[in-house]
Structure formats: C-alpha cells, structure tokens
Amino acid sequence: MGFSSHFIRASAALQHHPSKFLVLVALSSGSLVAYSESQPDAVTSAADLTQKEPRKKRLVVLGTGWAGTSFLKDLDVSQYDVQVVSPRNYFAFTPLLPSVTCGTVEARSIVEPVRKIIRKRKGDIDFLEAECYKIDAANNKVLCRSIVENLVGPKEFSLEYDYLVVAMGAQVNTFNTPGVKENCHFLKEVEDAQKIRRSVIDCFENAILPGLSEEERRTSLHFVIVGGGPTGVEFAAELHDFFSEDLVNIYPMVREFVKITLIQAGDHILNTFDERISSFAESKFARDGIEVQTGCRVLSVSDKDISVKDKAKGQIFQVPYGMVVWSTGIGTRPVITDFMEQIGQGKRRVLATDEWLQVKGCQNVYALGDCATIDQRKIMDDISAIFKAADKDNSGTLTVEEFQDVMADILIRYPQLDLYLKSKHLRDVSDLLRDPQGNSRKEVDIEGFKLALSQVDAQMKSLPATAQVAAQQGAYLSNCFNRMELCKKNPEGPLQFKGSGRHSFRPFRYKHFGQFAPLGGEQAAAELPGDWVSMGQSTQWLWYSVYASKQVSWRTRVLVVSDWTRRFIFGRDSSRI
Amino acid sequence: MGFSSHFIRASAALQHHPSKFLVLVALSSGSLVAYSESQPDAVTSAADLTQKEPRKKRLVVLGTGWAGTSFLKDLDVSQYDVQVVSPRNYFAFTPLLPSVTCGTVEARSIVEPVRKIIRKRKGDIDFLEAECYKIDAANNKVLCRSIVENLVGPKEFSLEYDYLVVAMGAQVNTFNTPGVKENCHFLKEVEDAQKIRRSVIDCFENAILPGLSEEERRTSLHFVIVGGGPTGVEFAAELHDFFSEDLVNIYPMVREFVKITLIQAGDHILNTFDERISSFAESKFARDGIEVQTGCRVLSVSDKDISVKDKAKGQIFQVPYGMVVWSTGIGTRPVITDFMEQIGQGKRRVLATDEWLQVKGCQNVYALGDCATIDQRKIMDDISAIFKAADKDNSGTLTVEEFQDVMADILIRYPQLDLYLKSKHLRDVSDLLRDPQGNSRKEVDIEGFKLALSQVDAQMKSLPATAQVAAQQGAYLSNCFNRMELCKKNPEGPLQFKGSGRHSFRPFRYKHFGQFAPLGGEQAAAELPGDWVSMGQSTQWLWYSVYASKQVSWRTRVLVVSDWTRRFIFGRDSSRI
C-alpha cells in the first residue's frame, strides 16, 4: 500500500476526528503508518512506535478495582508505556453493591468503563480485557487469558514488563466450609448483586406457588446472611427495606412468613466499628425483626439448610433457608499464592509489600489494595542502626538533642512511634527518654534507648481491606511513578538507618476519613475522623451526599442520584430480570 | 389459634394498610380467618372464600406479553376468579428490545411487574410465576412447572379452569437450520437483548487482544443479522449507531475492521412495509456501510462461520463472523402443538381461532396474540345460507333491497367484503350485483349471487404477528368477558347465517394505526394510517413521542425518556455487564 492511499485514509480520518488526529500527527508524524497498520497488536506496535525514541519503560497494571483505577487516574502516562489487564472492562463503585441487590440503585449506575477513565489521560494506555493467570517474576512477564467465550484467534497471550503493579483484589473466603461455593451467594462483583436480586424475587415467587406447606413457604422466605461486617449488615438492611417498602404490597399473602437472619461468629455485628454503632445497629435490627445470631459458626451449607454451631453452648442446629448470602472476609487469589511461592513468600497468608508498596523480594513489582498488605518495619529490628545513626559523635550515648535531630525521620519511617506517643500522651522526645521512675534524663545508652522504645511496635496495625485504603494507595503510587526520575536524584524520603542516604520517597501513610454503616429505613451510622460517631437519619443524608460526591464520573453521579430519586417516587422494581 | 390473636394480627395489619384491609373486611367479613391462614395456597383458599357465595367462574390466563397484559388490564375481575401463569413476572415493552441491545434504553426501563399492573384492578388476581407445559383440554386443566431453581417444595402443580385464555406468544423459528440454536443470538426476550449487549462488547474486547491477525480482528468485528424484518433492521441500525457514536471513541484502533451484514431471504428488506420505506432503508444502510445481502438463504451456522446460498446465482459461500443475531419470524411452541393435536388441529401450522378468538374445536378456550391466528370464515362457504337468510320471501331470487337488509351483518361477519368493495371502488350493493357486462340488475338468483361474491375471499389476509394486533385482541377479549352475561341475553353480534339468532358479540376487527421502522442516526420511517408514509428525522421524533406515550406505566415512561436523555448527554455505556 503506497503513501497516497495512506494519505487518503488519514484525510478521511481527519474529517471525523480532526483534533484527535492532529495531535497524533504532530506527536509521532512518521509513525502514523505503523499506527494504522499494526496498532491492534499492542505489543508489536508499541515496539514499532518507540524504535526511534529512547524506549519508555513498560508498565503493566493488573486490575481495575479501587486500587488500579485510582493509580491509573493520576498516572502521567507520557512517561510510561502502560498496559492494563483486567477481566472487567469497567470500574465498579463497590460500596453501593448492597444497594444493587435490591434495586435501590441499578447495576449500570455504579459502573464506568475503564477506557473512559483512562481516555482522559494524556498519552496512550492499552486496556486488555483478560485475566492474568500467572505472574512470571523471574522473566518479568505476565501470562493472560481472555475471558471472552467463542473467541476468534488465540485465547492466551503474555506481556513483558519493566514495572508491574498488582491490584487484582481478593477473592471470597469460604474458610473451606463445605457447600458454601455451591449453595451461597456472594457479594463481591456486580454480577453477584444482580444474581442476588433475581434470587430474592425467586424466593417470593416460589413461596406463593400452590401446593406448598406453610413450613415450606417459611423456608422459601428465610433469608440468611453469614457475616456481620459492613457488607452483610448493609445487605440485611437493604433486604428488609425492599421487603417492607415494596414487596409487602406485591406479595401481601406471605408477609408473615418472611424472616431475615444474620449469623455472626463474633459477639457483635459491625465489630470493627465503634461500640456505640454496634449496639445502635443491633437494637435497630431487633426493632425491624431481623434476627441476629452472634457467637455462631457455620459448619456447612447444603442445598436445603445450614449447619450452625453455637460456640458458647456447643449446640449444633440446622437452619433451613431460601437463600444464603456469604459475606465473611477475603482470601488470597491462586495467582497471587503462586506468585508468593516464586518470590519466597510461600509461607505467608497475604502478599507482603514494604511501606513503599513494593513487593518484598521483588524489585520491580508493586502491590496494593486487597491483594497485598504492608509489612510495617519494626522499630526494634532497626534499633541499633537508629542509635548509631543518631549518635553522631559516636559517644555511645544519645543526648536529647541528638535524638531530636533524627526524630522527624524516625516518625516518618516508623509511624507506630507517633501512635505510641499519642496513646501514652507523651509530648516530645524528652518525655520518651525519661527513666522508668519518670525522671527526665539528658542522655541514654543503647539499653536505655531500647527500653524506652520497646513498647512502640505493639501499636502497629495492618490496614483494613477497604476501598478507602486501596484508593489512597493507588493515588500514592501514581505520585511516586510520576516523580520516579526526580526523586531518584532528589530523594524526599526519610533517612535510611541501615545503609546510607535517604529513601527516594516518603512511605505510604493512610488517612482514615471515617466509615459509614447504612442500616435501612433512612437510618445510618458513621464513624467520623476525630473519634466522632454520628447516627440516625441525618447520617443517612450525609451518606447520600458523600456517596454521590465520590462517584468516579458525572455520568454515574447523575445516574445514582436519579436512581435514588426514582426509588423515592416509584419504589423498587420487582421484575425478575 | 383463638379469635383474639387473629384480632391482634388483623389490627396490626390495619395500621399498615388501613384502606386495603377495610375493603377486605367489608367484602368477606367472616372469611378473613380463612384468608390469613390459607391464602398462600391459591387453589384451596379460592375454594374456601367462595363457599358461601355462588362460585365465580375460574379463568386461567397463560402469558403476560402484549396480549395477556392487555387482556388483564381491562378485565373486570370482580366477575371471575382469575389466575395468571407466566414464566415472566413482568410485562416487557418489546418494541424497545432492539434499543436495549445497545444500551440506548436500559432493560429495566421497559419492564413493569405484572403484579403492579393487575394490582390496580378491583378484586383479586393470582399471579403464578411458572410455565405451562401442558394444556389438558379434555379435563379443563393446565399443568404448570415453576421456573425457580433450587425450589423449596413441589415444582409442579395444576390449575382447573372454566375459561382458559392462551396468550403464550410464539418462539423463535430456526426453520430447522443446523447450528442456529447453538450459535446464534435471538431477540425475543429481555434476557436475549442483555446477552447481545455483552456479546457486542466481547467482540470488541476480543478484537484488540494481542496476537490476532488482521483477518481474525475483522472476523471478530463482523456482525451478521439474519432476517430483514423490522426487528433485524432496527437492530442493525442500533448497532451501527452504537459503533459510530460511542464505540469508535473507545476502540479507535479497530474502526476499520467493523462490518455489519444483513442477510435477507427476500428481494428487499422491510418487505412488509411500503416500497418507499424499503428503498429508503436500503439507501440509508448503503450510506452507513451496512451491507445488505438480499436473496440469500442461510444453510447452516457453525461456531466460526455461516453457510449462505445466493438463491439467484446458486452459489454457496462461507461468512466468518464474530456474532450472529437470528431474527427471521416465529414458530409454534411445543405446548401449543400438543394442544392442537388434542383438539383435532394437528395438521395445522398455527393454532386457529374463530373471529371471536375462540379456539376452534374447544368451547371454553380462547387464544390471542402470536400463539394463534384467526381463521376467517370464507363468504363462499356460507353463500347458500346467506342467500337463504336474505331471501325473506323465499322467492329463489334476491332483490337489491333484500340484500341491503342483511348487508350490515354480512360486512361485520365477513370483513373481506368491505376490503373487496374498496379495492374495486364499488359504492354499494347495487354496484356489487351488476351483471358481468356492468349493467345494474334488480335481482339475482343463487348462481348470480355466487358469481358476484366469488372474488371476495381473495381479500382475506391473516394479521401480522405484532404487538399492536395482540394488544387490540386483549382489549377486545376482556370487553367480551366483562359483558359475557349481558351479551348472552342481548346479543350484539351479526346474524348467524347458519343457525338462528345473532352472535353474542361482534367479531374481532383489527385497526391498523401504522408501523415504525427506526433506521438509526435519528432517522426513522413510518407507515401511517391512510396509506401515508413519513421518513426522516421528524419521524424519529414522532417515534419518540409515540413510544413514550405507549408505555404501560408512568414509571417506565419516566425511565425510558430519561434513558434517551442520558444517551444524548453521556452516550451509551460500554461496560460489560
């Protein structure tokens, strides 16, 4: 094909999208030919495009959940050759999943195509709808497989990377309870929520068929939720609202038979929240007639009933059900377990990263969100190195002033120290260095120093597996990637106590902005920053406004708000689709 | 359980729904106990409730499509004990299904729960979500099966009827073409449209994966529609809009590879429409780059390609595809075929009813919508009886006046006569009775009468399988049911030429209000009453307003209009859910 035909094709293209193609021509002039010929084969074309300029680093991102999307949103893609792999070509606003189960919000209102999110960025990002089934750390390669059925062409492909960002999230944790996979609903993906919605309607349609005994009708309308965390509690609340506000009018003949039971292994529901919220939720549920069975463990689930053990009494009893939703925490995906074995983390339960989200044992791989956990360095592991770095005159003792000089770095490197100071109401270093009797000291030796800091590491806490943490990690990491070159030259992190110089970046630090627990009937509870707790209808309105504002695009914002409005006016739809 | 506990329960119920329960109490006072105890078993409770009053006739309705819903909407349920059986607990506004395939309108915006529609009616209607798998005409019974998976209690049940209304619609007709069921998409149900939507996105995601040849990319993006009727044409148009307005921005790298092909067995697409519309559609599609292959028959469909025969040239060629939608007309459901055999219609292709929608060979069964066809009585079959009835003086000849006296009845009973008169531009009876030379006659004998009417039956046409016909039939039949007793006493139908007296009702008569063919790009064509044809953008706006006004509820009306608005503002969503 000669130049002229390309020219014609390019001109035709220009008529359709003048601005877009002008940019392309200006940026990569000669390589337009390569683009239009072989762009679809992303790997090849990327190679073609970059032959003439110094090759950009290849960055592969796995996953488009909260962590991955938040990373991509702020990434300066002009610096990298980015490829994103995920089995979902959309980002889902997961905190609204429980609302989707009952049609308070539509599934499509909480999703946004990944391509629309990344298209706003300058430069090119390739998105590939596939799942990564193996990370080959030794060869800097990921092996992927398309999720499309009846595929045209090869189903598998591999991508090479210079940097890999793993943000694949976690999977449901059944704790190997028999029958859970086969008989329970989950609530992690959009499809799960859609299935639950159909299933709720099925239970009602089932219950009113002729020929059932009263017992069978009761069973069909017994909704069981296993797990009293925020998701399980919110789903129970949504279900109760769905029934009492909408379904009772449509299926009045079975109103007496409906029952919702929440099974919780711990002593209280919402036990990661403030106690006041826990008991507010429990008394709200008691008023609503939602049965909460605390201290109970599920032993197995058959297609007819659940086998439950009351831990205190030691009794085992059978609970017949119409539908079970399993919502009890998260587990590691097989691909991550396999990766962990490759890099010497085989004995751990969760993939560990350092405080810069870099996977331990793997230079160029980063992991964030629910698929990894930050393994915070203990201050006691570095205590001698810290002492040595602080003791500038090599006197063998540390003065208050010497300690003060490195204090800022220590606080950044070991955030548990800050928590410790706050928990002990200590104001500064001199307080910390007081002797066991409480008298202030001018200087301490290594043993005294160790003793003073010996309780600090007890303050370490791993971060919860929430959207908030994942989103902050994504934003943090993209910021690091954007300033990679800059910060290598001008490190902005704390002192390297072991080794020399400074870390390139400040470590990731999580800021907790609070947490909501919607409880149904226009009631919500919230933990707000500064140990505030807010409960009631006004909190529900706060919830509406926060969740509306947090939407990823104007489209989803408009849709979610109009869904809420529609629900107020017309109620929820009970069609089985 | 004593009276007091019932009283408490009833009082509690009253607080929630005062108006509803007051009506119940007033109507059936003592039987409230029976109601709250055994209402869920619909058959039993209906029997309980009606022990003290003369038993209402049991009316079973199969299906909740256009025909069934339209019948139920206007039925006076105080006269009957109504049970509705359908595998779909919602009514779907099917003319908007093609819009759902590409997300122009959301699936949930075009459905309305059947219970919400029938709840507005006075009296009680039981709806059962199940499919009828056998009509037992001899025993006045239908056998049904629930569609719920993992059902609690028995899966099957039977219902007895005094009257049965069959409105189950039709199924897809594959004409026994091999591979169609396995490899093609259909477009009859809401689920079909949702599957197509995911599949379109899959084809695009597939096409941009690494490692595919250009040929494979082209194949993946080749969308084939078999059938050039209104549904197929509208889907092709929607798909083209989806691609050119939305997907091209998201998948610009494969813009050249997309192709839409419409395969039509006849010589033109939209061949039930006016010729002007046909050719307008064909030239619009040619401009859009949609390939129309007329005169082609599909021989078989494999998982990779379609085997097509060009009927004129006799050639057979293979068409590789990414996705096929099969949209070529309708076939009879197995349960109807079985029913037809029971009642001596085994040799027919479609269930036949008389002009009153009563199934031939079955006194108390009515059929309407796509599952049946009206077998219009030929005028020539009754010609002697008509002559005899008209010839009041038994003179053996018919005067113009005698004929005139029965003309109104004949026109009602044999609508083909009206069509014949119009087609021949005849003004009245005297014109009809002219001799072959065109001279007017005062009277004719039986042979002359036969000759005059011999061409009339050629005007008979069976009604198209459209929503419009089904809806009108439903409305007609409910009107008959509402006035059943009244019209038995005071028949309002035409003379019974064979037999004596009059028919109870006037036969069903279809009024054609026109037909739309949306062609994409804000262009539509319409056939309007009075042989008008309208094409272009204004017709599209007419389409918007007609379809908005035809919605079954205010909820769906608001949703459909807001979906259109959302599409104008934000475009269509490309998330694969």
mmCIF file of C-alpha atoms in Angstrom, chain B residues 311-527:
data_model
loop_
_atom_site.group_PDB
_atom_site.id
_atom_site.type_symbol
_atom_site.label_atom_id
_atom_site.label_comp_id
_atom_site.label_asym_id
_atom_site.label_seq_id
_atom_site.Cartn_x
_atom_site.Cartn_y
_atom_site.Cartn_z
ATOM 1 C CA LYS B 311 -30.550 -18.017 -4.445
ATOM 2 C CA ALA B 312 -30.203 -16.302 -7.843
ATOM 3 C CA LYS B 313 -26.644 -17.417 -8.624
ATOM 4 C CA GLY B 314 -26.921 -20.755 -6.875
ATOM 5 C CA GLN B 315 -23.557 -20.131 -5.189
ATOM 6 C CA ILE B 316 -22.816 -21.252 -1.652
ATOM 7 C CA PHE B 317 -20.281 -19.262 0.343
ATOM 8 C CA GLN B 318 -18.969 -19.125 3.914
ATOM 9 C CA VAL B 319 -19.221 -15.968 6.016
ATOM 10 C CA PRO B 320 -16.930 -15.863 9.069
ATOM 11 C CA TYR B 321 -18.486 -13.876 11.899
ATOM 12 C CA GLY B 322 -17.973 -12.504 15.387
ATOM 13 C CA MET B 323 -21.630 -12.550 16.315
ATOM 14 C CA VAL B 324 -24.899 -13.568 14.611
ATOM 15 C CA VAL B 325 -28.380 -12.414 15.508
ATOM 16 C CA TRP B 326 -31.168 -14.578 14.139
ATOM 17 C CA SER B 327 -34.377 -12.692 13.557
ATOM 18 C CA THR B 328 -36.489 -14.437 10.957
ATOM 19 C CA GLY B 329 -40.025 -14.913 12.185
ATOM 20 C CA ILE B 330 -41.813 -17.020 14.700
ATOM 21 C CA GLY B 331 -42.764 -20.633 15.289
ATOM 22 C CA THR B 332 -45.303 -22.508 17.376
ATOM 23 C CA ARG B 333 -44.400 -23.519 20.940
ATOM 24 C CA PRO B 334 -44.409 -27.266 21.695
ATOM 25 C CA VAL B 335 -47.139 -26.900 24.319
ATOM 26 C CA ILE B 336 -49.407 -25.333 21.689
ATOM 27 C CA THR B 337 -48.572 -28.025 19.129
ATOM 28 C CA ASP B 338 -49.526 -30.652 21.697
ATOM 29 C CA PHE B 339 -52.748 -28.809 22.477
ATOM 30 C CA MET B 340 -53.582 -28.592 18.764
ATOM 31 C CA GLU B 341 -53.256 -32.357 18.464
ATOM 32 C CA GLN B 342 -55.667 -32.860 21.344
ATOM 33 C CA ILE B 343 -58.369 -30.747 19.728
ATOM 34 C CA GLY B 344 -58.054 -32.002 16.168
ATOM 35 C CA GLN B 345 -55.909 -29.167 14.797
ATOM 36 C CA GLY B 346 -52.894 -31.481 14.490
ATOM 37 C CA LYS B 347 -52.448 -30.838 10.786
ATOM 38 C CA ARG B 348 -52.326 -27.056 11.052
ATOM 39 C CA ARG B 349 -49.153 -24.989 11.482
ATOM 40 C CA VAL B 350 -50.684 -22.404 13.791
ATOM 41 C CA LEU B 351 -53.462 -22.640 16.358
ATOM 42 C CA ALA B 352 -56.683 -21.451 14.752
ATOM 43 C CA THR B 353 -59.428 -19.447 16.426
ATOM 44 C CA ASP B 354 -62.671 -18.146 15.078
ATOM 45 C CA GLU B 355 -63.323 -14.448 14.647
ATOM 46 C CA TRP B 356 -64.245 -14.201 18.345
ATOM 47 C CA LEU B 357 -60.801 -15.528 19.342
ATOM 48 C CA GLN B 358 -62.347 -18.772 20.498
ATOM 49 C CA VAL B 359 -60.152 -21.767 19.721
ATOM 50 C CA LYS B 360 -61.708 -23.946 17.055
ATOM 51 C CA GLY B 361 -62.764 -27.275 18.478
ATOM 52 C CA CYS B 362 -62.665 -26.075 22.073
ATOM 53 C CA GLN B 363 -65.673 -24.314 23.592
ATOM 54 C CA ASN B 364 -64.102 -22.617 26.597
ATOM 55 C CA VAL B 365 -60.602 -21.810 25.376
ATOM 56 C CA TYR B 366 -59.566 -18.507 23.806
ATOM 57 C CA ALA B 367 -56.261 -17.773 22.123
ATOM 58 C CA LEU B 368 -54.769 -14.472 21.070
ATOM 59 C CA GLY B 369 -51.539 -12.775 20.164
ATOM 60 C CA ASP B 370 -48.653 -14.519 18.399
ATOM 61 C CA CYS B 371 -49.645 -18.029 19.527
ATOM 62 C CA ALA B 372 -52.773 -18.132 17.393
ATOM 63 C CA THR B 373 -54.239 -16.920 14.169
ATOM 64 C CA ILE B 374 -57.810 -16.030 13.276
ATOM 65 C CA ASP B 375 -59.235 -18.408 10.718
ATOM 66 C CA GLN B 376 -61.570 -16.020 8.929
ATOM 67 C CA ARG B 377 -64.713 -17.705 7.678
ATOM 68 C CA LYS B 378 -64.954 -17.648 3.871
ATOM 69 C CA ILE B 379 -68.027 -15.987 2.469
ATOM 70 C CA MET B 380 -68.260 -18.689 -0.199
ATOM 71 C CA ASP B 381 -68.570 -21.410 2.449
ATOM 72 C CA ASP B 382 -71.762 -19.786 3.709
ATOM 73 C CA ILE B 383 -73.027 -18.431 0.433
ATOM 74 C CA SER B 384 -76.170 -20.602 0.299
ATOM 75 C CA ALA B 385 -77.052 -19.880 3.914
ATOM 76 C CA ILE B 386 -76.560 -16.155 3.329
ATOM 77 C CA PHE B 387 -78.746 -16.290 0.250
ATOM 78 C CA LYS B 388 -81.404 -18.162 2.156
ATOM 79 C CA ALA B 389 -81.356 -15.800 5.084
ATOM 80 C CA ALA B 390 -81.545 -12.780 2.785
ATOM 81 C CA ASP B 391 -84.255 -14.177 0.572
ATOM 82 C CA LYS B 392 -87.010 -13.445 3.044
ATOM 83 C CA ASP B 393 -89.896 -14.125 0.657
ATOM 84 C CA ASN B 394 -88.322 -17.432 -0.369
ATOM 85 C CA SER B 395 -88.681 -16.377 -3.988
ATOM 86 C CA GLY B 396 -85.410 -18.014 -5.045
ATOM 87 C CA THR B 397 -84.103 -14.617 -6.136
ATOM 88 C CA LEU B 398 -82.593 -11.785 -4.133
ATOM 89 C CA THR B 399 -83.666 -8.202 -4.721
ATOM 90 C CA VAL B 400 -81.318 -5.319 -4.057
ATOM 91 C CA GLU B 401 -83.487 -4.374 -1.093
ATOM 92 C CA GLU B 402 -83.378 -7.847 0.392
ATOM 93 C CA PHE B 403 -79.619 -7.889 0.050
ATOM 94 C CA GLN B 404 -79.360 -4.421 1.567
ATOM 95 C CA ASP B 405 -81.238 -5.604 4.650
ATOM 96 C CA VAL B 406 -78.556 -8.152 5.566
ATOM 97 C CA MET B 407 -75.609 -6.201 4.182
ATOM 98 C CA ALA B 408 -74.601 -4.714 7.549
ATOM 99 C CA ASP B 409 -74.488 -8.163 9.117
ATOM 100 C CA ILE B 410 -72.503 -9.572 6.213
ATOM 101 C CA LEU B 411 -69.962 -6.759 6.417
ATOM 102 C CA ILE B 412 -69.444 -7.419 10.116
ATOM 103 C CA ARG B 413 -69.270 -11.179 9.732
ATOM 104 C CA TYR B 414 -67.079 -11.199 6.600
ATOM 105 C CA PRO B 415 -64.772 -8.155 6.721
ATOM 106 C CA GLN B 416 -63.158 -9.275 3.462
ATOM 107 C CA LEU B 417 -66.263 -7.984 1.678
ATOM 108 C CA ASP B 418 -65.514 -4.462 2.838
ATOM 109 C CA LEU B 419 -61.951 -4.752 1.549
ATOM 110 C CA TYR B 420 -63.249 -6.116 -1.730
ATOM 111 C CA LEU B 421 -65.677 -3.243 -2.196
ATOM 112 C CA LYS B 422 -62.926 -0.727 -1.507
ATOM 113 C CA SER B 423 -60.440 -2.444 -3.782
ATOM 114 C CA LYS B 424 -62.966 -2.462 -6.637
ATOM 115 C CA HIS B 425 -64.149 1.075 -5.886
ATOM 116 C CA LEU B 426 -67.713 -0.175 -5.540
ATOM 117 C CA ARG B 427 -70.032 2.092 -3.661
ATOM 118 C CA ASP B 428 -72.857 -0.171 -2.586
ATOM 119 C CA VAL B 429 -74.816 -3.343 -3.054
ATOM 120 C CA SER B 430 -76.352 -2.382 -6.348
ATOM 121 C CA ASP B 431 -72.850 -1.974 -7.797
ATOM 122 C CA LEU B 432 -71.955 -5.412 -6.490
ATOM 123 C CA LEU B 433 -74.953 -7.029 -8.117
ATOM 124 C CA ARG B 434 -74.300 -5.667 -11.606
ATOM 125 C CA ASP B 435 -74.134 -8.339 -14.260
ATOM 126 C CA PRO B 436 -70.820 -9.297 -15.883
ATOM 127 C CA GLN B 437 -71.396 -6.641 -18.534
ATOM 128 C CA GLY B 438 -71.742 -3.945 -15.886
ATOM 129 C CA ASN B 439 -75.497 -3.434 -16.187
ATOM 130 C CA SER B 440 -77.385 -2.988 -12.978
ATOM 131 C CA ARG B 441 -79.812 -5.712 -12.004
ATOM 132 C CA LYS B 442 -82.886 -5.627 -9.812
ATOM 133 C CA GLU B 443 -82.442 -9.171 -8.539
ATOM 134 C CA VAL B 444 -80.121 -12.151 -8.809
ATOM 135 C CA ASP B 445 -80.537 -15.876 -8.342
ATOM 136 C CA ILE B 446 -78.200 -18.019 -6.283
ATOM 137 C CA GLU B 447 -75.757 -18.570 -9.168
ATOM 138 C CA GLY B 448 -75.586 -14.879 -9.963
ATOM 139 C CA PHE B 449 -75.092 -14.180 -6.256
ATOM 140 C CA LYS B 450 -72.221 -16.673 -6.027
ATOM 141 C CA LEU B 451 -70.571 -15.181 -9.055
ATOM 142 C CA ALA B 452 -70.868 -11.642 -7.709
ATOM 143 C CA LEU B 453 -69.127 -12.621 -4.476
ATOM 144 C CA SER B 454 -66.706 -15.203 -5.882
ATOM 145 C CA GLN B 455 -63.670 -12.883 -5.698
ATOM 146 C CA VAL B 456 -64.360 -11.581 -2.205
ATOM 147 C CA ASP B 457 -62.461 -14.238 -0.223
ATOM 148 C CA ALA B 458 -59.250 -13.454 -2.092
ATOM 149 C CA GLN B 459 -59.119 -10.304 0.057
ATOM 150 C CA MET B 460 -58.618 -12.290 3.259
ATOM 151 C CA LYS B 461 -55.298 -11.631 4.940
ATOM 152 C CA SER B 462 -54.046 -13.061 8.196
ATOM 153 C CA LEU B 463 -52.992 -10.471 10.734
ATOM 154 C CA PRO B 464 -49.290 -9.756 11.303
ATOM 155 C CA ALA B 465 -47.664 -11.042 14.499
ATOM 156 C CA THR B 466 -47.253 -7.634 16.057
ATOM 157 C CA ALA B 467 -47.699 -6.057 19.459
ATOM 158 C CA GLN B 468 -50.423 -3.877 18.034
ATOM 159 C CA VAL B 469 -52.574 -6.844 16.993
ATOM 160 C CA ALA B 470 -52.009 -8.663 20.285
ATOM 161 C CA ALA B 471 -52.889 -5.589 22.348
ATOM 162 C CA GLN B 472 -56.091 -4.968 20.405
ATOM 163 C CA GLN B 473 -57.090 -8.612 20.755
ATOM 164 C CA GLY B 474 -56.516 -8.481 24.503
ATOM 165 C CA ALA B 475 -58.632 -5.377 24.868
ATOM 166 C CA TYR B 476 -61.360 -6.885 22.670
ATOM 167 C CA LEU B 477 -61.475 -10.138 24.605
ATOM 168 C CA SER B 478 -61.603 -8.514 28.042
ATOM 169 C CA ASN B 479 -64.515 -6.432 26.806
ATOM 170 C CA CYS B 480 -66.296 -9.664 25.787
ATOM 171 C CA PHE B 481 -65.553 -11.296 29.126
ATOM 172 C CA ASN B 482 -66.773 -8.235 31.015
ATOM 173 C CA ARG B 483 -70.133 -8.332 29.188
ATOM 174 C CA MET B 484 -70.464 -12.103 28.858
ATOM 175 C CA GLU B 485 -73.770 -12.392 30.761
ATOM 176 C CA LEU B 486 -75.209 -9.216 29.293
ATOM 177 C CA CYS B 487 -74.462 -10.173 25.714
ATOM 178 C CA LYS B 488 -75.788 -13.692 26.118
ATOM 179 C CA LYS B 489 -79.133 -12.114 26.920
ATOM 180 C CA ASN B 490 -78.884 -9.269 24.430
ATOM 181 C CA PRO B 491 -76.647 -10.450 21.603
ATOM 182 C CA GLU B 492 -74.920 -7.610 19.781
ATOM 183 C CA GLY B 493 -73.172 -9.599 17.065
ATOM 184 C CA PRO B 494 -74.194 -10.161 13.459
ATOM 185 C CA LEU B 495 -76.859 -12.635 12.258
ATOM 186 C CA GLN B 496 -75.931 -16.299 12.455
ATOM 187 C CA PHE B 497 -76.488 -17.207 8.827
ATOM 188 C CA LYS B 498 -76.086 -20.869 9.600
ATOM 189 C CA GLY B 499 -78.291 -21.498 12.601
ATOM 190 C CA SER B 500 -80.580 -18.936 14.104
ATOM 191 C CA GLY B 501 -80.454 -15.718 16.091
ATOM 192 C CA ARG B 502 -77.425 -13.497 16.396
ATOM 193 C CA HIS B 503 -73.878 -13.985 17.629
ATOM 194 C CA SER B 504 -73.388 -12.718 21.184
ATOM 195 C CA PHE B 505 -70.536 -10.398 20.218
ATOM 196 C CA ARG B 506 -69.280 -8.591 17.193
ATOM 197 C CA PRO B 507 -66.219 -10.410 15.861
ATOM 198 C CA PHE B 508 -62.743 -9.004 16.497
ATOM 199 C CA ARG B 509 -61.706 -6.383 13.968
ATOM 200 C CA TYR B 510 -58.142 -5.098 13.741
ATOM 201 C CA LYS B 511 -57.463 -1.392 13.276
ATOM 202 C CA HIS B 512 -54.032 -0.658 11.852
ATOM 203 C CA PHE B 513 -52.556 2.504 13.356
ATOM 204 C CA GLY B 514 -49.373 2.363 11.350
ATOM 205 C CA GLN B 515 -45.923 0.995 11.853
ATOM 206 C CA PHE B 516 -42.482 2.435 12.558
ATOM 207 C CA ALA B 517 -39.064 1.434 11.300
ATOM 208 C CA PRO B 518 -36.288 3.278 13.144
ATOM 209 C CA LEU B 519 -33.231 3.333 10.924
ATOM 210 C CA GLY B 520 -30.556 4.836 13.162
ATOM 211 C CA GLY B 521 -28.843 8.221 13.117
ATOM 212 C CA GLU B 522 -32.058 9.892 14.276
ATOM 213 C CA GLN B 523 -33.829 8.741 11.128
ATOM 214 C CA ALA B 524 -36.996 6.686 11.065
ATOM 215 C CA ALA B 525 -39.627 5.665 8.589
ATOM 216 C CA ALA B 526 -43.289 5.204 9.330
ATOM 217 C CA GLU B 527 -46.356 3.831 7.645
#
